[in-house]
């Protein structure tokens, strides 16, 4: 595992622990020799994690669509910045560059990115680990809802288990390093493909 993709808020949120966990996760990624792949912005928690990795001596690869660059929210101090023509290309580029995915607290963009990589995994398009940092119980109600969807028969228990949850960055990185995503896809087929197939 060489690169971890982090999805997180383009806002800072109103609890200081959201910013604190982004700083700690950045330091942990560098300690584990993992480069950061993220959305390339210099706003909110996104900026905090990018700065944390850079300040700790790590490499940061940003992937941002031209439309957001034009609105001057791109970070100009990264190791690499990929500018894509649209959001879809941006998300597939981030996924293809990464060996694992981690979601921090965030809003609609973060949730969309998290659920997209989970959906690709349950369809067997990739077998990369996916982690959720449940800082200060931020995701408790979402996790309860996901359990409801399993009980209601919409998500298989083995696909629910594709999401590794932890409260602290070190614990999450250790857990995703040993995670073994199911090989059985939603249609019951066993196969291995990569996000390039999406
Ligand atoms: P949100 O959780 O709604 O704040 O959206 C954050 C996620 O969406 C990030 O992981 C980014 O990939 C993307 N995103 C949203 N806003 C921006 C922005 N201003 N600059 C770069 N990426 C953004």
Tab-separated table of C-alpha atoms and ligand atoms in Angstrom:
chain	number	residue	atom	x	y	z
A	1	UNK	CA	0.000	0.000	0.000
A	2	UNK	CA	1.605	3.266	-1.167
A	3	UNK	CA	-1.118	5.883	-1.471
A	4	UNK	CA	-4.243	6.596	0.521
A	5	UNK	CA	-7.098	8.692	-0.826
A	6	UNK	CA	-8.763	10.873	1.805
A	7	UNK	CA	-12.260	12.286	1.355
A	8	UNK	CA	-13.185	15.092	3.745
A	9	UNK	CA	-15.041	18.365	4.120
A	10	UNK	CA	-14.293	21.427	2.032
A	11	UNK	CA	-15.542	23.217	5.169
A	12	UNK	CA	-13.965	22.945	8.627
A	13	UNK	CA	-17.123	22.006	10.525
A	14	UNK	CA	-17.913	23.477	13.915
A	15	UNK	CA	-16.116	21.006	16.201
A	16	UNK	CA	-12.322	21.555	16.599
A	17	UNK	CA	-11.826	17.772	16.786
A	18	UNK	CA	-12.554	17.565	13.021
A	19	UNK	CA	-9.512	19.711	12.252
A	20	UNK	CA	-7.425	17.989	14.929
A	21	UNK	CA	-8.108	14.523	13.497
A	22	UNK	CA	-7.120	15.719	10.005
A	23	UNK	CA	-3.755	16.884	11.380
A	24	UNK	CA	-3.236	13.566	13.204
A	25	UNK	CA	-4.255	11.500	10.170
A	26	UNK	CA	-1.794	13.436	7.990
A	27	UNK	CA	1.033	12.687	10.444
A	28	UNK	CA	0.016	9.010	10.636
A	29	UNK	CA	-0.026	8.655	6.839
A	30	UNK	CA	3.559	9.938	6.654
A	31	UNK	CA	4.627	7.634	9.527
A	32	UNK	CA	3.202	4.694	7.552
A	33	UNK	CA	4.952	5.945	4.359
A	34	UNK	CA	1.631	6.548	2.614
A	35	UNK	CA	1.287	9.413	0.116
A	36	UNK	CA	-1.938	11.411	0.256
A	37	UNK	CA	-4.319	11.588	-2.698
A	38	UNK	CA	-7.148	14.093	-2.198
A	39	UNK	CA	-9.402	16.584	-3.963
A	40	UNK	CA	-6.681	19.220	-4.411
A	41	UNK	CA	-8.475	22.056	-2.620
A	42	UNK	CA	-7.054	24.632	-0.220
A	43	UNK	CA	-10.260	24.978	1.770
A	44	UNK	CA	-11.633	23.424	4.978
A	45	UNK	CA	-10.438	20.082	6.315
A	46	UNK	CA	-9.071	19.257	2.842
A	47	UNK	CA	-6.486	22.011	3.249
A	48	UNK	CA	-5.697	20.917	6.821
A	49	UNK	CA	-4.815	17.339	5.864
A	50	UNK	CA	-2.786	18.431	2.828
A	51	UNK	CA	-0.776	20.868	4.968
A	52	UNK	CA	-0.295	18.252	7.684
A	53	UNK	CA	1.200	15.725	5.241
A	54	UNK	CA	3.421	18.354	3.558
A	55	UNK	CA	4.619	19.703	6.932
A	56	UNK	CA	5.471	16.143	8.024
A	57	UNK	CA	7.591	15.638	4.893
A	58	UNK	CA	5.134	13.502	2.912
A	59	UNK	CA	3.938	13.695	-0.709
A	60	UNK	CA	0.504	15.031	-1.640
A	61	UNK	CA	-1.237	14.442	-4.964
A	62	UNK	CA	-4.260	16.647	-5.616
A	63	UNK	CA	-6.880	15.901	-8.261
A	64	UNK	CA	-9.201	18.791	-9.066
A	65	UNK	CA	-11.592	19.560	-11.916
A	66	UNK	CA	-10.886	22.621	-14.099
A	67	UNK	CA	-14.125	24.265	-12.929
A	68	UNK	CA	-12.898	24.366	-9.311
A	69	UNK	CA	-9.427	25.551	-10.403
A	70	UNK	CA	-11.145	28.414	-12.245
A	71	UNK	CA	-12.823	29.363	-8.978
A	72	UNK	CA	-9.338	29.531	-7.385
A	73	UNK	CA	-9.831	26.872	-4.750
A	74	UNK	CA	-6.932	24.677	-5.960
A	75	UNK	CA	-3.888	24.232	-3.676
A	76	UNK	CA	-0.742	25.485	-5.449
A	77	UNK	CA	1.855	23.998	-3.066
A	78	UNK	CA	1.302	20.260	-3.650
A	79	UNK	CA	3.799	17.642	-4.824
A	80	UNK	CA	1.548	17.022	-7.871
A	81	UNK	CA	-1.733	18.567	-8.999
A	82	UNK	CA	-3.812	16.804	-11.665
A	83	UNK	CA	-6.447	18.997	-13.320
A	84	UNK	CA	-9.308	16.987	-14.848
A	85	UNK	CA	-12.040	18.072	-17.250
A	86	UNK	CA	-14.920	17.126	-14.969
A	87	UNK	CA	-15.958	15.621	-11.622
A	88	UNK	CA	-16.393	12.090	-12.975
A	89	UNK	CA	-12.856	12.044	-14.386
A	90	UNK	CA	-11.600	13.503	-11.113
A	91	UNK	CA	-13.166	10.762	-8.997
A	92	UNK	CA	-11.974	7.906	-11.223
A	93	UNK	CA	-8.455	9.427	-11.316
A	94	UNK	CA	-8.380	9.672	-7.499
A	95	UNK	CA	-9.543	6.053	-7.232
A	96	UNK	CA	-7.046	4.754	-9.801
A	97	UNK	CA	-4.114	6.532	-8.116
A	98	UNK	CA	-4.962	5.136	-4.659
A	99	UNK	CA	-4.517	1.826	-2.835
A	100	UNK	CA	-6.980	2.607	-0.025
A	101	UNK	CA	-9.721	5.114	0.826
A	102	UNK	CA	-10.423	6.966	4.070
A	103	UNK	CA	-13.336	9.285	4.847
A	104	UNK	CA	-13.081	11.970	7.525
A	105	UNK	CA	-16.018	14.126	8.618
A	106	UNK	CA	-17.504	16.056	5.707
A	107	UNK	CA	-20.657	16.908	3.802
A	108	UNK	CA	-22.363	15.857	0.575
A	109	UNK	CA	-19.146	15.642	-1.485
A	110	UNK	CA	-17.490	13.415	1.121
A	111	UNK	CA	-20.540	11.159	1.417
A	112	UNK	CA	-20.854	10.876	-2.360
A	113	UNK	CA	-17.180	9.913	-2.766
A	114	UNK	CA	-17.349	7.392	0.106
A	115	UNK	CA	-20.469	5.693	-1.208
A	116	UNK	CA	-19.142	5.624	-4.759
A	117	UNK	CA	-16.024	3.634	-3.803
A	118	UNK	CA	-18.154	1.362	-1.589
A	119	UNK	CA	-20.529	0.738	-4.502
A	120	UNK	CA	-17.630	-0.018	-6.856
A	121	UNK	CA	-16.254	-2.446	-4.276
A	122	UNK	CA	-19.545	-4.306	-3.775
A	123	UNK	CA	-19.776	-4.689	-7.565
A	124	UNK	CA	-16.271	-6.197	-7.599
A	125	UNK	CA	-14.667	-3.345	-9.598
A	126	UNK	CA	-11.886	-3.030	-7.004
A	127	UNK	CA	-10.734	-4.738	-3.796
A	128	UNK	CA	-9.103	-1.773	-2.078
A	129	UNK	CA	-9.842	-1.192	1.618
A	130	UNK	CA	-12.231	1.579	2.644
A	131	UNK	CA	-12.083	3.201	6.094
A	132	UNK	CA	-14.266	5.658	7.968
A	133	UNK	CA	-12.913	7.831	10.776
A	134	UNK	CA	-15.814	8.248	13.167
A	135	UNK	CA	-14.390	11.290	14.950
A	136	UNK	CA	-16.382	12.413	18.015
A	137	UNK	CA	-19.218	10.068	16.961
A	138	UNK	CA	-19.856	12.230	13.865
A	139	UNK	CA	-20.934	9.207	11.796
A	140	UNK	CA	-22.881	7.318	14.521
A	141	UNK	CA	-26.302	7.953	12.964
A	142	UNK	CA	-25.065	7.022	9.472
A	143	UNK	CA	-23.617	3.752	10.823
A	144	UNK	CA	-26.928	2.967	12.555
A	145	UNK	CA	-28.750	3.627	9.293
A	146	UNK	CA	-26.394	1.307	7.386
A	147	UNK	CA	-27.227	-1.454	9.906
A	148	UNK	CA	-30.926	-0.776	9.177
A	149	UNK	CA	-30.308	-1.253	5.449
A	150	UNK	CA	-28.745	-4.671	6.183
A	151	UNK	CA	-31.732	-5.662	8.373
A	152	UNK	CA	-34.084	-4.455	5.626
A	153	UNK	CA	-32.347	-6.726	3.103
A	154	UNK	CA	-30.785	-4.058	0.876
A	155	UNK	CA	-27.116	-4.504	1.791
A	156	UNK	CA	-25.522	-7.936	2.253
A	157	UNK	CA	-23.621	-8.343	5.560
A	158	UNK	CA	-20.381	-9.024	3.629
A	159	UNK	CA	-20.790	-5.734	1.741
A	160	UNK	CA	-21.642	-3.859	4.935
A	161	UNK	CA	-18.330	-5.246	6.227
A	162	UNK	CA	-16.460	-3.547	3.340
A	163	UNK	CA	-16.449	-0.399	5.483
A	164	UNK	CA	-13.808	-0.453	8.219
A	165	UNK	CA	-14.656	1.958	11.040
A	166	UNK	CA	-12.350	3.368	13.736
A	167	UNK	CA	-12.227	6.345	16.067
A	168	UNK	CA	-8.502	7.140	15.747
A	169	UNK	CA	-6.210	7.458	12.679
A	170	UNK	CA	-3.537	4.951	13.830
A	171	UNK	CA	-6.196	2.338	14.636
A	172	UNK	CA	-7.855	2.896	11.242
A	173	UNK	CA	-4.625	2.650	9.228
A	174	UNK	CA	-3.657	-0.582	11.026
A	175	UNK	CA	-7.149	-1.989	10.375
A	176	UNK	CA	-7.248	-1.161	6.664
A	177	UNK	CA	-3.743	-2.589	6.172
A	178	UNK	CA	-5.054	-6.002	7.220
A	179	UNK	CA	-8.586	-5.694	5.788
A	180	UNK	CA	-9.479	-8.383	3.236
A	181	UNK	CA	-12.498	-7.172	1.218
A	182	UNK	CA	-14.923	-9.916	0.138
A	183	UNK	CA	-14.373	-11.421	-3.306
A	184	UNK	CA	-18.086	-12.012	-3.784
A	185	UNK	CA	-19.778	-9.189	-5.668
A	186	UNK	CA	-23.409	-8.059	-5.404
A	187	UNK	CA	-24.449	-10.513	-8.119
A	188	UNK	CA	-22.807	-13.422	-6.318
A	189	UNK	CA	-19.869	-13.665	-8.742
A	190	UNK	CA	-16.289	-14.118	-7.552
A	191	UNK	CA	-13.813	-12.014	-9.508
A	192	UNK	CA	-11.049	-9.438	-9.255
A	193	UNK	CA	-10.910	-6.238	-11.279
A	194	UNK	CA	-9.532	-2.744	-10.774
A	195	UNK	CA	-11.140	0.738	-10.708
A	196	UNK	CA	-9.778	1.181	-14.233
A	197	UNK	CA	-12.633	-1.105	-15.262
A	198	UNK	CA	-15.276	1.298	-13.943
B	1	LIG	P1	-17.979	18.355	1.033
B	1	LIG	O1	-17.922	17.144	1.918
B	1	LIG	O2	-19.370	18.581	0.462
B	1	LIG	O3	-17.412	19.595	1.645
B	1	LIG	O4	-17.101	18.022	-0.233
B	1	LIG	C1	-15.768	17.644	-0.060
B	1	LIG	C2	-15.359	16.639	-1.080
B	1	LIG	O5	-15.835	17.060	-2.361
B	1	LIG	C3	-13.843	16.558	-1.153
B	1	LIG	O6	-13.374	15.242	-0.801
B	1	LIG	C4	-13.526	16.946	-2.591
B	1	LIG	O7	-13.099	15.840	-3.364
B	1	LIG	C5	-14.787	17.550	-3.158
B	1	LIG	N1	-14.796	19.038	-3.078
B	1	LIG	C6	-15.836	19.799	-2.644
B	1	LIG	N2	-15.545	21.112	-2.639
B	1	LIG	C7	-14.287	21.228	-3.103
B	1	LIG	C8	-13.400	22.335	-3.340
B	1	LIG	N3	-13.759	23.590	-3.096
B	1	LIG	N4	-12.169	22.073	-3.820
B	1	LIG	C9	-11.800	20.813	-4.085
B	1	LIG	N5	-12.596	19.728	-3.884
B	1	LIG	C10	-13.815	19.919	-3.390
